Structure formats: structure tokens, C-alpha cells
Amino acid sequence: TATAAVHGALTRLRNSPTNHLVGESSCVLLIQLSSPLGKGAGRRLYLSVGVCGSRDAAMIWNVFRIAGDMAHLLSFIVLLLKINATKSCRGISLKTQELYTMVFVCRYVDIFWNYFSMYNTIMKLIFLAASFSILYFMRLHRVVKVTYDKEQDTFRHLLLILPCAALALVLHKDWTPFEVSWSFSVYLEAVAILPQLVLLQRTQNIDNLTGNYVFLLG
């Protein structure tokens, strides 16, 4: 029956060793419905299900993924260059940097037991290292930390963390610590830039490097 065919296709897709999109060709489930209008002999609803490992789909996915990775990587480079060149973090929200660090820690904690590809591992290490480096400059560097706009950066980021954590407990792929943590990182990343936007709106003094950083981060 059609139901059995769909169930069989889904089972094969779920059990396929290429059902993830990291370093492998993707599996695409295609469901096509064709229903001639009208009633009468021979008028039936046909359901065809095809499961294919599509290199084109994997390539398209990887293009978007790499573009996103490069944009975020450039945002780190721009921000670190700004801090090193000016010895100042004025206009940068520490709250946003803490949120992004939390995002990457929760998302990339699997680096200790999951290996997908060399690219994947290197990018995880770079994102973590860059995030903690920015926190070091803004919190501990004797020159940079005094330029932090603490009085202006007052966004209550706890109001972002708690709802995202609650949402992750409800909406997640599997009920495992890592999957809940990964879901939390996805939800938190969507709102992590808000303290930075609020700070820029308050200060109304945006230099070119800070503007480029926020553009690349968005």
C-alpha cells in the first residue's frame, strides 16, 4: 500500500549512513502527489516516494553553510583587529559576546566524541578560541577592559537565556543531554545579537569596524 511504501522509504532514509549533512552526500526524500481531477474509472491518487543520495543537494547545502561560516569567521577577525588596533572595545556588547560563547560551547561540546570532517573540527576550534579571546580582552585585558561601555550595555540577557532553555527542553530532536544542548544553542543564537543592537541604538556612535562587525554577524 501507499502507507507501507512511505513507511519503508522513511525507514531506509533514517537507517542510511548518509542521513546527515556533514561531510557526506545528503539523502533527499521526495514525495510526489498526482491526482487527476474528476471521478470515474481510472481516476486514482498516485503516491510515489523516492529516496536518493543527492550530491547536488549536499553541494547546495554546503555552499550556504560555508558562506555562513566565513561570514561569522570574518566578523571575529574584524572585531579582534579592532580591539588590537585601537586597544578599545567601545561600542561592543559584552552581553552579546557572552551569549555567543555560550552558543558555541553548547553546540560544539561534541568535539570530544564526534568527528565529521577536518573542516568541521577546525571551524569549531576557531569559533571557540575566538569567542574566549574576545571575552578575555573585554573582561581581563588591563587596557581594553576599561573602555567597555558597562553603563550602556545593560540589556538583561538572562531574559533571553531562560526562555531559550525552556524551549530547548520542549522542542528537541532526541531526549539526550547533547541534543537538548544543541537545540538550546540554536534558539539562543537567534537572539544573541539583541544586546549588541540595543547598545548601538543607545550610543549612536558607530565606527566603521564596529558597523562591519555587526553586518557580518547578522
Short mmCIF file of C-alpha atoms in Angstrom, two decimals:
data_model
loop_
_atom_site.label_atom_id
_atom_site.label_comp_id
_atom_site.label_asym_id
_atom_site.label_seq_id
_atom_site.Cartn_x
_atom_site.Cartn_y
_atom_site.Cartn_z
CA THR A 1 0.00 0.00 0.00
CA ALA A 2 0.99 3.68 -0.24
CA THR A 3 1.32 3.89 3.53
CA ALA A 4 3.63 0.90 3.61
CA ALA A 5 5.72 2.38 0.81
CA VAL A 6 6.12 5.68 2.67
CA HIS A 7 6.98 3.89 5.90
CA GLY A 8 9.57 1.75 4.13
CA ALA A 9 11.16 4.76 2.47
CA LEU A 10 11.34 6.68 5.73
CA THR A 11 12.89 3.67 7.45
CA ARG A 12 15.55 3.36 4.75
CA LEU A 13 16.26 7.09 4.99
CA ARG A 14 16.57 7.00 8.77
CA ASN A 15 18.89 3.98 8.70
CA SER A 16 21.01 5.28 5.84
CA PRO A 17 24.61 6.05 6.84
CA THR A 18 24.36 9.29 4.84
CA ASN A 19 21.32 10.75 6.54
CA HIS A 20 23.32 13.64 8.00
CA LEU A 21 24.65 16.61 6.07
CA VAL A 22 28.18 16.93 7.39
CA GLY A 23 30.86 15.72 5.01
CA GLU A 24 28.56 13.27 3.24
CA SER A 25 26.14 13.34 0.35
CA SER A 26 22.67 14.12 1.60
CA CYS A 27 19.59 11.94 1.37
CA VAL A 28 16.53 13.65 -0.01
CA LEU A 29 13.03 12.32 0.46
CA LEU A 30 10.84 13.17 -2.50
CA ILE A 31 7.09 12.76 -2.20
CA GLN A 32 5.13 13.44 -5.34
CA LEU A 33 1.37 13.57 -5.48
CA SER A 34 -0.51 13.40 -8.76
CA SER A 35 -4.29 13.42 -8.70
CA PRO A 36 -6.26 13.81 -11.95
CA LEU A 37 -9.43 15.82 -11.34
CA GLY A 38 -12.82 14.26 -11.67
CA LYS A 39 -14.41 10.95 -10.82
CA GLY A 40 -14.71 7.84 -12.87
CA ALA A 41 -12.86 4.76 -13.97
CA GLY A 42 -9.12 5.01 -13.76
CA ARG A 43 -9.13 8.20 -11.67
CA ARG A 44 -6.82 7.41 -8.80
CA LEU A 45 -4.42 9.11 -6.46
CA TYR A 46 -0.85 8.07 -7.07
CA LEU A 47 1.82 8.41 -4.42
CA SER A 48 5.39 7.89 -5.42
CA VAL A 49 8.22 8.05 -2.92
CA GLY A 50 11.86 8.21 -3.87
CA VAL A 51 14.89 8.32 -1.65
CA CYS A 52 18.08 9.44 -3.27
CA GLY A 53 21.55 10.40 -2.14
CA SER A 54 21.81 13.71 -3.95
CA ARG A 55 25.26 15.23 -4.40
CA ASP A 56 23.65 18.36 -5.82
CA ALA A 57 21.56 18.85 -2.66
CA ALA A 58 24.63 18.30 -0.50
CA MET A 59 26.61 20.78 -2.58
CA ILE A 60 23.91 23.46 -2.31
CA TRP A 61 23.67 22.90 1.45
CA ASN A 62 27.45 23.11 1.83
CA VAL A 63 27.61 26.38 -0.14
CA PHE A 64 25.19 28.06 2.29
CA ARG A 65 26.89 26.51 5.28
CA ILE A 66 30.38 27.59 4.22
CA ALA A 67 29.13 31.10 3.36
CA GLY A 68 27.64 31.40 6.85
CA ASP A 69 30.82 30.06 8.45
CA MET A 70 33.00 32.51 6.52
CA ALA A 71 30.78 35.48 7.39
CA HIS A 72 30.95 34.63 11.08
CA LEU A 73 34.69 34.00 10.86
CA LEU A 74 35.19 37.40 9.22
CA SER A 75 33.17 39.02 12.00
CA PHE A 76 35.61 37.54 14.54
CA ILE A 77 38.59 38.78 12.52
CA VAL A 78 37.15 42.28 12.18
CA LEU A 79 36.35 42.52 15.89
CA LEU A 80 39.73 41.21 17.05
CA LEU A 81 41.51 43.55 14.62
CA LYS A 82 39.51 46.47 16.00
CA ILE A 83 40.35 45.58 19.60
CA ASN A 84 44.05 45.07 18.88
CA ALA A 85 44.41 48.16 16.70
CA THR A 86 42.52 50.60 18.91
CA LYS A 87 43.04 48.91 22.29
CA SER A 88 39.36 49.58 22.82
CA CYS A 89 36.12 47.62 22.91
CA ARG A 90 33.92 50.69 22.92
CA GLY A 91 30.61 50.02 21.17
CA ILE A 92 30.87 46.24 21.64
CA SER A 93 28.36 44.46 23.86
CA LEU A 94 29.91 42.07 26.34
CA LYS A 95 26.45 40.55 26.84
CA THR A 96 26.29 39.54 23.17
CA GLN A 97 29.81 38.08 23.31
CA GLU A 98 28.89 36.03 26.38
CA LEU A 99 25.75 34.75 24.67
CA TYR A 100 27.64 33.71 21.54
CA THR A 101 30.28 31.99 23.64
CA MET A 102 27.52 30.07 25.39
CA VAL A 103 26.06 29.17 21.98
CA PHE A 104 29.34 27.73 20.72
CA VAL A 105 30.15 25.87 23.93
CA CYS A 106 26.72 24.20 23.99
CA ARG A 107 26.83 23.40 20.27
CA TYR A 108 30.42 22.22 19.94
CA VAL A 109 30.82 20.23 23.14
CA ASP A 110 30.56 17.12 20.95
CA ILE A 111 34.03 17.87 19.59
CA PHE A 112 35.31 15.43 22.23
CA TRP A 113 33.45 12.42 20.81
CA ASN A 114 32.05 13.24 17.34
CA TYR A 115 34.23 13.58 14.26
CA PHE A 116 32.64 14.58 10.94
CA SER A 117 35.46 16.17 8.96
CA MET A 118 38.69 18.13 9.38
CA TYR A 119 36.92 21.31 8.25
CA ASN A 120 34.20 20.81 10.85
CA THR A 121 36.69 20.26 13.67
CA ILE A 122 38.91 23.21 12.72
CA MET A 123 35.96 25.60 12.49
CA LYS A 124 34.68 24.51 15.88
CA LEU A 125 38.09 25.15 17.45
CA ILE A 126 38.43 28.55 15.75
CA PHE A 127 34.96 29.69 16.85
CA LEU A 128 35.59 28.62 20.44
CA ALA A 129 39.07 30.16 20.56
CA ALA A 130 37.90 33.44 19.02
CA SER A 131 34.93 33.71 21.40
CA PHE A 132 37.04 33.16 24.51
CA SER A 133 39.72 35.55 23.20
CA ILE A 134 37.15 38.33 22.88
CA LEU A 135 35.90 37.65 26.40
CA TYR A 136 39.48 37.77 27.67
CA PHE A 137 40.09 41.19 26.11
CA MET A 138 36.81 42.66 27.33
CA ARG A 139 36.99 41.27 30.87
CA LEU A 140 40.67 40.89 31.74
CA HIS A 141 42.93 42.93 29.46
CA ARG A 142 44.16 45.84 31.57
CA VAL A 143 43.80 48.43 28.80
CA VAL A 144 40.84 47.17 26.79
CA LYS A 145 38.53 46.37 29.68
CA VAL A 146 38.39 49.99 30.89
CA THR A 147 36.88 51.07 27.55
CA TYR A 148 33.87 48.78 27.90
CA ASP A 149 30.56 50.70 27.97
CA LYS A 150 29.18 48.97 31.05
CA GLU A 151 26.68 51.72 31.80
CA GLN A 152 25.16 51.45 28.33
CA ASP A 153 25.33 47.67 27.94
CA THR A 154 22.51 46.93 30.39
CA PHE A 155 20.38 44.50 28.38
CA ARG A 156 19.11 41.75 30.70
CA HIS A 157 20.40 38.80 28.73
CA LEU A 158 19.09 36.39 31.37
CA LEU A 159 15.67 37.14 29.88
CA LEU A 160 16.96 35.57 26.66
CA ILE A 161 18.69 32.56 28.21
CA LEU A 162 15.80 31.26 30.30
CA PRO A 163 13.14 31.15 27.53
CA CYS A 164 15.62 29.53 25.14
CA ALA A 165 16.48 26.89 27.75
CA ALA A 166 12.79 26.19 28.38
CA LEU A 167 12.13 25.94 24.65
CA ALA A 168 15.02 23.51 24.22
CA LEU A 169 13.52 21.25 26.89
CA VAL A 170 10.28 21.12 24.91
CA LEU A 171 11.44 21.23 21.29
CA HIS A 172 14.42 18.99 20.52
CA LYS A 173 15.32 16.11 18.24
CA ASP A 174 16.08 13.49 20.91
CA TRP A 175 15.83 13.48 24.67
CA THR A 176 19.58 13.39 25.28
CA PRO A 177 21.79 15.98 27.02
CA PHE A 178 23.65 16.88 23.84
CA GLU A 179 20.55 17.19 21.65
CA VAL A 180 18.89 19.46 24.23
CA SER A 181 22.10 21.48 24.48
CA TRP A 182 22.32 21.74 20.69
CA SER A 183 18.69 22.87 20.44
CA PHE A 184 19.32 25.48 23.15
CA SER A 185 22.27 26.84 21.14
CA VAL A 186 20.10 27.20 18.03
CA TYR A 187 17.39 29.14 19.84
CA LEU A 188 19.89 31.30 21.73
CA GLU A 189 21.86 32.17 18.59
CA ALA A 190 18.72 33.63 17.03
CA VAL A 191 18.52 36.31 19.74
CA ALA A 192 22.14 36.67 20.87
CA ILE A 193 22.70 39.80 18.78
CA LEU A 194 19.94 41.77 20.51
CA PRO A 195 22.14 43.27 23.30
CA GLN A 196 24.56 44.49 20.62
CA LEU A 197 21.79 46.15 18.63
CA VAL A 198 20.38 47.82 21.74
CA LEU A 199 23.84 49.12 22.68
CA LEU A 200 24.38 50.59 19.23
CA GLN A 201 20.96 52.24 19.35
CA ARG A 202 21.81 53.83 22.70
CA THR A 203 25.30 55.07 21.89
CA GLN A 204 24.55 56.32 18.35
CA ASN A 205 28.31 56.30 17.76
CA ILE A 206 29.25 53.52 15.38
CA ASP A 207 32.74 53.37 13.86
CA ASN A 208 33.37 51.55 10.60
CA LEU A 209 34.89 48.42 12.15
CA THR A 210 32.02 48.02 14.60
CA GLY A 211 29.48 48.51 11.81
CA ASN A 212 31.26 45.92 9.64
CA TYR A 213 31.36 43.51 12.57
CA VAL A 214 27.63 43.78 13.22
CA PHE A 215 26.88 43.44 9.48
CA LEU A 216 28.93 40.24 9.19
CA LEU A 217 27.48 38.89 12.42
CA GLY A 218 23.93 39.43 11.13
#
